[in-house]
CSV table of C-alpha atoms in Angstrom, one decimal:
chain,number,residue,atom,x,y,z
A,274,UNK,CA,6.2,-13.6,-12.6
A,275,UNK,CA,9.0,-14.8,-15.4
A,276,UNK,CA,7.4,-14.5,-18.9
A,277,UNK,CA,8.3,-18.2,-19.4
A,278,UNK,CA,6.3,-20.5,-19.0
A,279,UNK,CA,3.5,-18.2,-21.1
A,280,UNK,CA,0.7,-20.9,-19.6
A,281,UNK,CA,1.4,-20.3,-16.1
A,282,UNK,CA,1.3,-16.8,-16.6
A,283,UNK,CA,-1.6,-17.1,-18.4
A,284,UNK,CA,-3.5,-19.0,-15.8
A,285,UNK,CA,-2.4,-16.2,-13.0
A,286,UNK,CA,-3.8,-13.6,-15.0
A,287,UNK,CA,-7.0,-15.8,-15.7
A,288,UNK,CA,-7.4,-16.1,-11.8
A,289,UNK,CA,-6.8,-12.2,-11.6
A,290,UNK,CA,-9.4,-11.8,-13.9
A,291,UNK,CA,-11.8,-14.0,-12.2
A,292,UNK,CA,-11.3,-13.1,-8.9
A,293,UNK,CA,-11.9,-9.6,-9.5
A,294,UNK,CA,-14.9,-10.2,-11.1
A,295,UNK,CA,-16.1,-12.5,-8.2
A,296,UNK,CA,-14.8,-9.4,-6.2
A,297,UNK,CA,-16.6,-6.9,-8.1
A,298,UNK,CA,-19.8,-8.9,-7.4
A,299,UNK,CA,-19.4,-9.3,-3.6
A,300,UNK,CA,-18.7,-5.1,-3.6
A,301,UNK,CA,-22.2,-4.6,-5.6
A,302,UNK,CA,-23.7,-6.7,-3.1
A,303,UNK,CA,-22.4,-5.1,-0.3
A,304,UNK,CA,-22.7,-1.8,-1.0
A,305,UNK,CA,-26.5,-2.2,-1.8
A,306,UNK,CA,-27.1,-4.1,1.3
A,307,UNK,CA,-25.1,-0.5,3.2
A,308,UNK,CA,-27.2,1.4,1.2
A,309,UNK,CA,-30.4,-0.3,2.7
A,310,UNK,CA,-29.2,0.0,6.5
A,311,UNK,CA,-29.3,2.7,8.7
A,312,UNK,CA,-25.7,3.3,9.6
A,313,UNK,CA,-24.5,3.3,13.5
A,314,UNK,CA,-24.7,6.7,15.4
A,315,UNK,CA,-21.2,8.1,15.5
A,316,UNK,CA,-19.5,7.2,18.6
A,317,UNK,CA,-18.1,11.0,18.8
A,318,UNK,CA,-21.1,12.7,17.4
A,319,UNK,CA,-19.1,16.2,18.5
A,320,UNK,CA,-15.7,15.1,16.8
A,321,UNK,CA,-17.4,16.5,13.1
A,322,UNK,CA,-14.6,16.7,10.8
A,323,UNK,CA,-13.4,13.3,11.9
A,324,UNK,CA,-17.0,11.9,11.6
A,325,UNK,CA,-17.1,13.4,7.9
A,326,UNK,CA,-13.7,12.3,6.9
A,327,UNK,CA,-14.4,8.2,8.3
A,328,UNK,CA,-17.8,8.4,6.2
A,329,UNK,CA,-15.5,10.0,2.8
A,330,UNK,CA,-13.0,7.3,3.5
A,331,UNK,CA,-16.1,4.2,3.4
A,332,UNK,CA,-17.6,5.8,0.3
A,333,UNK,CA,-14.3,5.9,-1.0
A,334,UNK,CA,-13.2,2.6,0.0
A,335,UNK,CA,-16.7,1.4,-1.8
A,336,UNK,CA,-16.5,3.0,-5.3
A,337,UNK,CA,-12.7,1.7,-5.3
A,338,UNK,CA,-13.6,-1.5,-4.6
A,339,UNK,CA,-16.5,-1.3,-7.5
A,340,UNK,CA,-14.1,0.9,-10.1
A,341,UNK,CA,-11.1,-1.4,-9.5
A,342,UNK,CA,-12.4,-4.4,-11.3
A,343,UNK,CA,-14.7,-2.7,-13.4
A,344,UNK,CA,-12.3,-0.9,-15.2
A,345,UNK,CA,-10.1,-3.8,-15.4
A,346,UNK,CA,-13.0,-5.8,-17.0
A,347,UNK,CA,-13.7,-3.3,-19.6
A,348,UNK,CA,-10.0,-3.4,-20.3
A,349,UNK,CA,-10.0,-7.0,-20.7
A,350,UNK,CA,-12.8,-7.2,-23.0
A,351,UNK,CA,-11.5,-4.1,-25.3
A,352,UNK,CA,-8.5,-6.4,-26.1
A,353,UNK,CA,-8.2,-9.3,-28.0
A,354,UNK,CA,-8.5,-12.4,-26.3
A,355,UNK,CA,-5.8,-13.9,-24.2
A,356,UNK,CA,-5.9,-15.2,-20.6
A,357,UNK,CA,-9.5,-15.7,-20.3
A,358,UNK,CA,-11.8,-15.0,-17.3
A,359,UNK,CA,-12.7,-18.7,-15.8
A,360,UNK,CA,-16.5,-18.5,-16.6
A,361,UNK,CA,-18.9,-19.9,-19.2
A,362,UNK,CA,-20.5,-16.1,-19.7
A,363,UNK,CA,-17.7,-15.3,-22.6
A,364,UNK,CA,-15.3,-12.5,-22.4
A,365,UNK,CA,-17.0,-9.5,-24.1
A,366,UNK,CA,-19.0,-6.7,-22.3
A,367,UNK,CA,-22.2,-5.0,-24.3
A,368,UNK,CA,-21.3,-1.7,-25.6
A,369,UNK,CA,-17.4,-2.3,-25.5
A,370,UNK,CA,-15.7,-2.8,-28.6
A,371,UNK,CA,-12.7,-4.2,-29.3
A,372,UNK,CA,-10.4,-1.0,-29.6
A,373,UNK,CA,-6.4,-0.6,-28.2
A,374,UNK,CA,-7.1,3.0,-27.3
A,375,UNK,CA,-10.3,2.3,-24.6
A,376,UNK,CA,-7.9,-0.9,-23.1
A,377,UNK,CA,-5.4,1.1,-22.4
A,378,UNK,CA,-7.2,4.1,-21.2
A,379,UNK,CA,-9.1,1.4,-18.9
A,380,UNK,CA,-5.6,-0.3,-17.8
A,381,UNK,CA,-4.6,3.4,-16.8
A,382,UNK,CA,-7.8,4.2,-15.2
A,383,UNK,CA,-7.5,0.6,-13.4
A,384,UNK,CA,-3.7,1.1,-12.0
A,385,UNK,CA,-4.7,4.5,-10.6
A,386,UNK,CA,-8.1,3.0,-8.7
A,387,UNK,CA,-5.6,0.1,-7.2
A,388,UNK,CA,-3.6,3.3,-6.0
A,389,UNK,CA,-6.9,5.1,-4.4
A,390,UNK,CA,-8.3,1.7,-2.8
A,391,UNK,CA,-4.8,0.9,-1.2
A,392,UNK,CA,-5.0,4.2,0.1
A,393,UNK,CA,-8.6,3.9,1.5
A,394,UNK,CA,-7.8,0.2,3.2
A,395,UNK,CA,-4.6,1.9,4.3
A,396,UNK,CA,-6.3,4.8,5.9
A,397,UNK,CA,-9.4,2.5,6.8
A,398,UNK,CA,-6.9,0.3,9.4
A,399,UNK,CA,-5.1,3.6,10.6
A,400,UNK,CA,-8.4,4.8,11.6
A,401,UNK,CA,-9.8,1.4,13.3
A,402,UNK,CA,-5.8,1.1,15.0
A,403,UNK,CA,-6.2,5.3,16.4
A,404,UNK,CA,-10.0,3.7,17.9
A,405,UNK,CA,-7.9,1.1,19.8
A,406,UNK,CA,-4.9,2.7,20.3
A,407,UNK,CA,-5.3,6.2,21.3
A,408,UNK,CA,-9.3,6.6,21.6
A,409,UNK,CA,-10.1,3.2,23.6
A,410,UNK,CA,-14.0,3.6,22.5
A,411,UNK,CA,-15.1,0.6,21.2
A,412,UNK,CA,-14.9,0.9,17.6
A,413,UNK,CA,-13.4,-1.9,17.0
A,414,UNK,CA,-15.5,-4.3,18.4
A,415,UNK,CA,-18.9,-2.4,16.4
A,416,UNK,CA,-17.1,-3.2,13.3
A,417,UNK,CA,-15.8,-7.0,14.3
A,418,UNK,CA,-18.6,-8.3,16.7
A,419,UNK,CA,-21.5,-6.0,16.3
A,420,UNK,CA,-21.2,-4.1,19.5
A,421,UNK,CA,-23.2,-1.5,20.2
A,422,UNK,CA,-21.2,2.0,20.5
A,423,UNK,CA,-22.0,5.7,19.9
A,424,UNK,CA,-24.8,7.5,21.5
A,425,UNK,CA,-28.8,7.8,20.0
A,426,UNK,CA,-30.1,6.0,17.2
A,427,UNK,CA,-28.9,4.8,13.9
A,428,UNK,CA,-28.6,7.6,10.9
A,429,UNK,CA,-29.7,8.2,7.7
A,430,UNK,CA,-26.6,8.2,5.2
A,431,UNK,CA,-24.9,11.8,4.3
A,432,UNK,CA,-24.3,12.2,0.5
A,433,UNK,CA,-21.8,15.0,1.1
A,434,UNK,CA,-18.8,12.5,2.2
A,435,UNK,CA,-19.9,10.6,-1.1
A,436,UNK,CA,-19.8,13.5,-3.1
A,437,UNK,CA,-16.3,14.1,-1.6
A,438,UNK,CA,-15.4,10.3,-2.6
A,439,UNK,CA,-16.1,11.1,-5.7
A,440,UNK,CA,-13.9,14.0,-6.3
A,441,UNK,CA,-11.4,11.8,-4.7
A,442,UNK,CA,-11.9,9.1,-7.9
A,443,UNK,CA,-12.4,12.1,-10.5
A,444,UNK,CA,-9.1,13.5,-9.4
A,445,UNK,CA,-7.4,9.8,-9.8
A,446,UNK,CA,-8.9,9.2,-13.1
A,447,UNK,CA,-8.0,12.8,-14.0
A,448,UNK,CA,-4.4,11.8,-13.2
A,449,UNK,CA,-4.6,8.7,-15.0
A,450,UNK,CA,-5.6,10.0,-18.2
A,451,UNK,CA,-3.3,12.9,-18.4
A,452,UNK,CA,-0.3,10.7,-16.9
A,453,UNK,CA,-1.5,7.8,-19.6
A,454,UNK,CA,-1.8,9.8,-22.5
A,455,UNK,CA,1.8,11.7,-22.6
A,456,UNK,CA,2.9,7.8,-22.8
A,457,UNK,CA,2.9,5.5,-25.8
A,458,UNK,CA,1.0,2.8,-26.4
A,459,UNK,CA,3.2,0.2,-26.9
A,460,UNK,CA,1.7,-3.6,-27.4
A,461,UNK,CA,2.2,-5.4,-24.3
A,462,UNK,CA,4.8,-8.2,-24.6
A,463,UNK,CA,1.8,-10.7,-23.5
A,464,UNK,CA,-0.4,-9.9,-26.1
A,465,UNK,CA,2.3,-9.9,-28.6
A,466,UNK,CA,3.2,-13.6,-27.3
A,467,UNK,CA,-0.3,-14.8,-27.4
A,468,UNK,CA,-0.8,-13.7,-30.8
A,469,UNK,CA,1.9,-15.2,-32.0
């Protein structure tokens, strides 16, 4: 959006704000509820590289969705104040002080989580598209409708795929930190506006 007028971008980056942390909520929420489920017997139980590699992509796909606003909450309330998040809670997290070098370490850390969950939805609908497309099995309608697929009962959860999500996030925040830090800092022209 055009810098003028500063209100209406304001109010966009408000709704950002709030959205992701309405967003951030609903991931919590669904993530514990996974956690509390058996998950579905794979429908290829012999295919075991792609088996690991769909459950990588869904842990994946669930820290991003946590880490995304997260980091872009912590980055919000380690700046001074402008565009507000639409609650009555205030804007300030515990523990997070008010400090130009954790914002912008947290606005790096947030574009390069964006990057890794755009990947994961992106490789999330290739996967579910190769189900209908090539393998015809069903898939599809397990994840829309609730079908039953796959053969024996449901499974517990493997933590090496999540283990393997998480060198995928290390290895983006690694990137973000070293590809933030040979950068300046400069004062973003919206907080320069608002302040003045």
């Amino acid at each position: 959006l055009p810098m003028e007028p500063l209100d209406t971008k304001f109010l966009f980056f408000s709704l950002h704000k709030t959205v992701g942390i309405a967003a951030f909520a609903v991931a919590l929420t669904r993530i514990i509820w996974a956690l509390t489920q058996p998950r579905p017997a794979p429908v290829h139980p012999e295919r075991k590289l792609e088996n690991f590699m769909a459950e990588l992509m869904h842990w994946t796909l669930y820290a991003a969705m946590v880490l995304v606003p997260l980091t872009g909450w912590i980055e919000h309330a380690a700046t001074e104040g402008y565009a507000p998040i639409l609650w009555p809670f205030g804007q300030n997290l515990p523990l997070v002080p008010n400090s130009p070098a954790l914002a912008h370490l947290m606005a790096s850390l947030h574009i390069a989580f964006v990057w890794v969950l755009i990947s994961a939805i992106a490789l999330h609908i290739a996967g579910a598209m190769k189900h209908v497309v090539i393998d015809r099995d069903g898939v599809l309608a397990r994840m829309l409708r609730g079908h039953p697929s796959g053969t024996g009962g449901p499974h517990r959860h493997n933590m090496v795929p999540a283990l393997g999500a998480f060198a995928v996030l290390l290895a983006g925040a690694a990137w973000a930190v070293t590809s933030g830090s040979n950068q300046p800092q400069p004062t973003p022209a919206l907080e320069t506006a608002a302040s003045e």
